[in-house]
Short mmCIF file of C-alpha atoms and ligand atoms in Angstrom, two decimals:
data_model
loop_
_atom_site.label_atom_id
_atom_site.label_comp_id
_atom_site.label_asym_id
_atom_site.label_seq_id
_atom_site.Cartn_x
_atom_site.Cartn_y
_atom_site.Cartn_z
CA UNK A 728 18.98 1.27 -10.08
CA UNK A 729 15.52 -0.01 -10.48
CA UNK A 730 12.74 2.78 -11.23
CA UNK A 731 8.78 2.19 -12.18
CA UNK A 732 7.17 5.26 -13.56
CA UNK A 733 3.93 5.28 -13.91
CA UNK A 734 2.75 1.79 -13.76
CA UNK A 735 -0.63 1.08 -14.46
CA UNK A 736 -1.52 -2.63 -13.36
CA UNK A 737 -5.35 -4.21 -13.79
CA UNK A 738 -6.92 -7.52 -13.29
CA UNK A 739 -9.64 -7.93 -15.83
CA UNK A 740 -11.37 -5.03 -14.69
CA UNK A 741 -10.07 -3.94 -11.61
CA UNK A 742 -7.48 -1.20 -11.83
CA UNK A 743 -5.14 -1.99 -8.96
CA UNK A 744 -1.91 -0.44 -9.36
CA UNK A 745 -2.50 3.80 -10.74
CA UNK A 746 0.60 5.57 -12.20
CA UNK A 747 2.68 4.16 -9.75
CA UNK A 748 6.27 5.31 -9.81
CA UNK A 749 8.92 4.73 -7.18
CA UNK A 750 12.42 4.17 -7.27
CA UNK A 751 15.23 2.59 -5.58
CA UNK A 752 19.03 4.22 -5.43
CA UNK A 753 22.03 1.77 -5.39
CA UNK A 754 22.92 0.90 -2.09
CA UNK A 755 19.74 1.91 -0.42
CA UNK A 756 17.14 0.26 1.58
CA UNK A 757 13.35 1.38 0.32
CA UNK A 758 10.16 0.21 1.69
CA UNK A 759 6.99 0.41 0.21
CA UNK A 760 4.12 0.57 2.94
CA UNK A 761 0.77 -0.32 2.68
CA UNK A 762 -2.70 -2.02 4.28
CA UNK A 763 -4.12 -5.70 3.04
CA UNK A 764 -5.07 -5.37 -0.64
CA UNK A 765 -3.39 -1.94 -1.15
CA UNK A 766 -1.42 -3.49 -4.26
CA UNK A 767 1.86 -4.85 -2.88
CA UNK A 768 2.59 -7.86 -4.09
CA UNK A 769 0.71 -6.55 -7.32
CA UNK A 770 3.60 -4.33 -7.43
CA UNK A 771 6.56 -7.08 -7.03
CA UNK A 772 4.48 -9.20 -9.37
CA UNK A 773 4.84 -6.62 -12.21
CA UNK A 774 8.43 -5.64 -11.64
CA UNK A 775 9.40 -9.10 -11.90
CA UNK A 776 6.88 -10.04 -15.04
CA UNK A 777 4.28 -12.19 -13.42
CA UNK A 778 1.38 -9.71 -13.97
CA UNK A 779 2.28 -7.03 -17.14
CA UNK A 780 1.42 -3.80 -16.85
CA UNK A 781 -1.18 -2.08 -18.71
CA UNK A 782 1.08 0.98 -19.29
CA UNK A 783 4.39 2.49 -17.72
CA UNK A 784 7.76 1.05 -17.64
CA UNK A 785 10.10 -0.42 -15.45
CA UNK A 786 14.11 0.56 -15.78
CA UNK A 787 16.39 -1.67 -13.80
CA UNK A 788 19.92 -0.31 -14.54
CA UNK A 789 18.25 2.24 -17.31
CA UNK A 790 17.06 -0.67 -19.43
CA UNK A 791 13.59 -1.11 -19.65
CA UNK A 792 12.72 -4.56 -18.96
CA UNK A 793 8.88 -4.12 -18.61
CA UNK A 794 8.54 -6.86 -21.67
CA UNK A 795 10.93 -9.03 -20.40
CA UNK A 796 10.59 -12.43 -19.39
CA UNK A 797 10.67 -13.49 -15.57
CA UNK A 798 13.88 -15.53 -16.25
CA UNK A 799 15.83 -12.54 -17.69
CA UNK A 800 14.82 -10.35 -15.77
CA UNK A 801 16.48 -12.53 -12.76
CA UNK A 802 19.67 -12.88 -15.03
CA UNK A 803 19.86 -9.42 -15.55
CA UNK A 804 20.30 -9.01 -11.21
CA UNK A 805 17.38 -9.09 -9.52
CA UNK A 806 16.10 -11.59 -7.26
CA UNK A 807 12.61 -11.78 -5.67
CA UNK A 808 11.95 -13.09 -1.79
CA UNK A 809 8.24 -13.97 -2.75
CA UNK A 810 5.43 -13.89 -0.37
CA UNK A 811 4.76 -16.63 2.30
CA UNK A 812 8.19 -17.91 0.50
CA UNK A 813 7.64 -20.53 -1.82
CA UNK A 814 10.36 -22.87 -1.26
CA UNK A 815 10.06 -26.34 -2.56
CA UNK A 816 9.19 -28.05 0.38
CA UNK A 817 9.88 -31.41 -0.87
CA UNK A 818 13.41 -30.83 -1.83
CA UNK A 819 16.60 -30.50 0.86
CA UNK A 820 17.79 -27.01 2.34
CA UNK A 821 20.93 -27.67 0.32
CA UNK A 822 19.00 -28.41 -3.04
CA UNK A 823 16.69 -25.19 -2.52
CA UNK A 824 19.60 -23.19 -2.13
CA UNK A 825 21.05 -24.76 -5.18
CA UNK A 826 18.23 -23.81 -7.11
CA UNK A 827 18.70 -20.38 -6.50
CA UNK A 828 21.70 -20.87 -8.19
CA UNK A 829 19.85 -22.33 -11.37
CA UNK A 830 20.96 -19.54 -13.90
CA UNK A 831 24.71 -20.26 -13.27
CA UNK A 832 27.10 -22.76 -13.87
CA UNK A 833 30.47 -22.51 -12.61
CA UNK A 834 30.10 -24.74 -9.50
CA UNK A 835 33.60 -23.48 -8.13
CA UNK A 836 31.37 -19.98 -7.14
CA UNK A 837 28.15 -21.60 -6.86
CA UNK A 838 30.01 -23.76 -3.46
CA UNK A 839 32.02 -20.84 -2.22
CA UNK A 840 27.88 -18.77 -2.47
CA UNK A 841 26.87 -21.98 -0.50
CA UNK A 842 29.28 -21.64 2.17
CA UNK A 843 28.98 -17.64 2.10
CA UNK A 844 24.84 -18.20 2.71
CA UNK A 845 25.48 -21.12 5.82
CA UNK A 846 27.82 -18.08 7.15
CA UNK A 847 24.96 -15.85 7.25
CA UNK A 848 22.42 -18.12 8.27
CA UNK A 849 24.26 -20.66 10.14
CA UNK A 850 20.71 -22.85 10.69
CA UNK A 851 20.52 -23.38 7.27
CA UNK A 852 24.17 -25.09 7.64
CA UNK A 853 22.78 -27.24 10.36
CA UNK A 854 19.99 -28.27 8.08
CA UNK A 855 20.98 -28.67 4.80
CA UNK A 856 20.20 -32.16 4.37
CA UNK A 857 16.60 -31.57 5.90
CA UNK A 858 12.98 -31.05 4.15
CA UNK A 859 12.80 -27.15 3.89
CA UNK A 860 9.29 -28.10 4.00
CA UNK A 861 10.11 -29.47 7.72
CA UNK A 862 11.78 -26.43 8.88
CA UNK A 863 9.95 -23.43 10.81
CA UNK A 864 8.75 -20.67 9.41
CA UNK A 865 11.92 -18.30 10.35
CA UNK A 866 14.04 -21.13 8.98
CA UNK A 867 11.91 -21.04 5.98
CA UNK A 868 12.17 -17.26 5.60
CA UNK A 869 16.07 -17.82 6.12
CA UNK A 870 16.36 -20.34 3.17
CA UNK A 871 14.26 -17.97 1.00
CA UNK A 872 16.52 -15.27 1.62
CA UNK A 873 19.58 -17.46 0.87
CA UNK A 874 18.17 -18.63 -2.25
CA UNK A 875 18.14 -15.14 -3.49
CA UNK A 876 21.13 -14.39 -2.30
CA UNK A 877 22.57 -17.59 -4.85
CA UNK A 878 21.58 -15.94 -7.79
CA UNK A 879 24.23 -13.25 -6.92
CA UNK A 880 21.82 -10.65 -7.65
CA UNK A 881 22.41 -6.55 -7.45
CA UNK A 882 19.06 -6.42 -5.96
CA UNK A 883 16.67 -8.11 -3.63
CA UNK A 884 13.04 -7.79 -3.73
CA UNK A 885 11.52 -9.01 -0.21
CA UNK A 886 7.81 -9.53 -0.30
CA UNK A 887 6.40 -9.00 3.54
CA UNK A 888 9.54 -11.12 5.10
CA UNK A 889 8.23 -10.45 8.27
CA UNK A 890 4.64 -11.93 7.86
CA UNK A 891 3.85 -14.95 10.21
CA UNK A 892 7.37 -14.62 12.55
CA UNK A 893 7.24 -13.82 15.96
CA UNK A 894 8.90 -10.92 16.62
CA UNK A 895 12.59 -12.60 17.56
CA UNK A 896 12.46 -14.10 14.30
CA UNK A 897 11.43 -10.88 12.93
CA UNK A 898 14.31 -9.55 14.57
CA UNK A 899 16.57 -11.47 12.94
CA UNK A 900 15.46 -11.08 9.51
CA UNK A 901 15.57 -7.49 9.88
CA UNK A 902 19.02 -8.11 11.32
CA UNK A 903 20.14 -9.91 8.46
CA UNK A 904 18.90 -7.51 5.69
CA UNK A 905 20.71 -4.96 7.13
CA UNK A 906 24.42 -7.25 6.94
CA UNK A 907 22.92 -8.14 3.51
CA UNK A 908 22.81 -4.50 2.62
CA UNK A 909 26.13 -4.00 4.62
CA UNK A 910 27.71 -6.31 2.13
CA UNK A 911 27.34 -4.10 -0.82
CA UNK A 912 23.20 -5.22 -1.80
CA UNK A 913 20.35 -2.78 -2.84
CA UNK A 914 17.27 -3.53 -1.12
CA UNK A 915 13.30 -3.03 -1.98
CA UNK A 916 11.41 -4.28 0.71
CA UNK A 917 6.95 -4.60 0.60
CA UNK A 918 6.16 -4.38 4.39
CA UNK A 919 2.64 -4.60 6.56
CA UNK A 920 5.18 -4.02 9.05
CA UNK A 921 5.80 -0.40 9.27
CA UNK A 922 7.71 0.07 12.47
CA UNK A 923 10.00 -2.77 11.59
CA UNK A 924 10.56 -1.73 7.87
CA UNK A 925 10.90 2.17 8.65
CA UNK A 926 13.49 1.36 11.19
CA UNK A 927 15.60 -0.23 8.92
CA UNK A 928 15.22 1.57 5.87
CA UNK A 929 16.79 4.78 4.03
CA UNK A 930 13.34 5.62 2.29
CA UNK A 931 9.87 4.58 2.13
CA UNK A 932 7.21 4.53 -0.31
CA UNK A 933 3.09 5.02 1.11
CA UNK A 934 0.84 2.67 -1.09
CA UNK A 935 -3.12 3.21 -0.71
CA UNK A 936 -5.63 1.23 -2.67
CA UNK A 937 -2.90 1.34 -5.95
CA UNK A 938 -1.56 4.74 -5.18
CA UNK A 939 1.77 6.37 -4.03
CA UNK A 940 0.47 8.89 -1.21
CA UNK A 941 3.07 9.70 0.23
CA UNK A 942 7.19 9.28 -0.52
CA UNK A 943 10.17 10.68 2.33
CA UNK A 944 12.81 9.74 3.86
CA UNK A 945 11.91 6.76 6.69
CA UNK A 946 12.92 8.79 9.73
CA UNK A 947 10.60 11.40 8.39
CA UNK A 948 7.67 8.52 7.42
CA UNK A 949 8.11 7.23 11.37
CA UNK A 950 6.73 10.88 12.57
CA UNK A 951 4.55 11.47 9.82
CA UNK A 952 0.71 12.11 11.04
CA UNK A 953 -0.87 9.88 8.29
CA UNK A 954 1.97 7.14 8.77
CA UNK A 955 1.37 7.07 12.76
CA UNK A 956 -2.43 6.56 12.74
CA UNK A 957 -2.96 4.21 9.92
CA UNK A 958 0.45 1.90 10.06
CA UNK A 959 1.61 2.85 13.91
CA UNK A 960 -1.70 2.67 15.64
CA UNK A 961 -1.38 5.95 16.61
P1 ATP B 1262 -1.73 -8.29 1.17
O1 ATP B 1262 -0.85 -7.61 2.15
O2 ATP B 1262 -3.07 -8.65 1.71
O3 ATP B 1262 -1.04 -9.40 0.43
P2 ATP B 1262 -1.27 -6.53 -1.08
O4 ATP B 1262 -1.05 -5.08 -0.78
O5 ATP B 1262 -0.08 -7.35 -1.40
O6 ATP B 1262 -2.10 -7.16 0.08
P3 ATP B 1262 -2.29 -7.40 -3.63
O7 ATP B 1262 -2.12 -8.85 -3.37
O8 ATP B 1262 -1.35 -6.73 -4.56
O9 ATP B 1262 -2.32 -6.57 -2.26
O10 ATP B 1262 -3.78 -7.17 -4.15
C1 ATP B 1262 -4.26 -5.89 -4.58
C2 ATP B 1262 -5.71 -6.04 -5.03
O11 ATP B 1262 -5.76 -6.85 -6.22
C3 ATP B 1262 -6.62 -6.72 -4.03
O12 ATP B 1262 -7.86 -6.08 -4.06
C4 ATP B 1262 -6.72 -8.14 -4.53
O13 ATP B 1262 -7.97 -8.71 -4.18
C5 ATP B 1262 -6.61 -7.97 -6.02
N1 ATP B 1262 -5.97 -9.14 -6.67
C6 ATP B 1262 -4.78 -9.68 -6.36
N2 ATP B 1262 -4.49 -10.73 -7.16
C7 ATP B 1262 -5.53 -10.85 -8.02
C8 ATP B 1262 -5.84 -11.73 -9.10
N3 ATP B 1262 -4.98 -12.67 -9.47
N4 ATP B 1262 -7.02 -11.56 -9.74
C9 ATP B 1262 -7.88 -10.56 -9.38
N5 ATP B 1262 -7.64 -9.70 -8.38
C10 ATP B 1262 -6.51 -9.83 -7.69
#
């Protein structure tokens, strides 16, 4: 559904994504794992058109959309969870959600969306009239998820959901991508996180210093020698 081969990403001079290429089946759950600095969000940041690449291209449903802007690239089906969030803290639950919704128009589906997120996340229901910018940082992570979820995308891009949550709330989340992927959604998920995002997903992706190192299946990844001592302390 969504494949990168062999991305090349800089800034100014510093070369920090090298012939990166990973991809991600329909259906499936991929993580791609990796220390502070090791390129991750580089990596969402280039799929979605915020940084370009220097060379390589990006196929999401075989079309390349390397050169494509940020908002087609989200009307073509794929939705980003960015890091630390970014919801509009200054605007409701209910109007964040909304905006999610900001590349459709027939309000009859955007509602029924609405009501399908407050199932999933039935906090955000009790909160919709609230400053997101008021909520906790679960709720927060909750609303971000849901505002993805309203653009009816094929596939969610999750940047480190799990960074800052204690581990209930991390708990949940995890919970909840799993019912998200349960409900028929592809999944590519950037994770610090290892034991969290390996138990949850189908594959995973190693990233060091701009590099794939290593690519298997995450049961495999969870005993791997290199995956145990530098994600799994050990
Ligand atoms: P973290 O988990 O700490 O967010 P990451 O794996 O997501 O790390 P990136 O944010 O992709 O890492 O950063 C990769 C490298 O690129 C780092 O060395 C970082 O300092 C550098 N970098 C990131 N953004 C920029 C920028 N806008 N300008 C210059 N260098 C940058």
């Amino acid at each position: 559904m969504l494949r990168l081969v062999d991305i090349n990403t800089y800034y100014g001079p510093s070369h920090v994504l090298q012939d990166l290429s990973l991809e991600v089946e329909k259906g499936e759950i991929v993580c791609l794992l990796g220390a502070n600095a090791a390129g991750k969000t580089t990596t969402m940041k280039t799929i979605f058109g915020l940084v370009r690449p220097n060379s390589g291209s990006i196929l999401f449903e075989d079309k390349p959309v390397e050169k494509k802007a940020t908002g087609e690239i989200v009307q073509s089906g794929l939705a980003l969870v960015p890091e630390s969030r970014r919801i509009f803290p200054r605007m409701s639950v209910k109007e964040n959600l909304e905006m999610g919704a900001y590349i459709r128009s027939n309000r009859k589906e955007i509602d029924a969306d609405l009501d399908h997120v407050c199932q999933i996340f039935p906090r955000l229901r009790e909160r919709l009239k609230q400053y997101a910018g008021t909520m906790s940082g679960g709720e927060q992570q909750m609303l971000a998820m849901g505002r993805a979820i309203m653009s009816r995308p094929k596939m969610i891009c999750m940047d480190e959901p799990s960074m800052g949550l204690s581990p209930k709330l991390v708990e949940t989340v995890f919970d909840t991508i799993l019912r998200i992927r349960d409900e028929g959604m592809t999944i590519f998920l950037v994770e610090q996180n290892a034991s969290m995002a390996l138990s949850l997903a189908d594959r995973g992706y190693v990233l060091q210093t701009g590099k794939i190192v290593l690519s298997d299946s995450a049961k495999n990844l969870l005993t791997n020698d290199l995956v145990r001592q530098a994600y799994l302390g050990g």
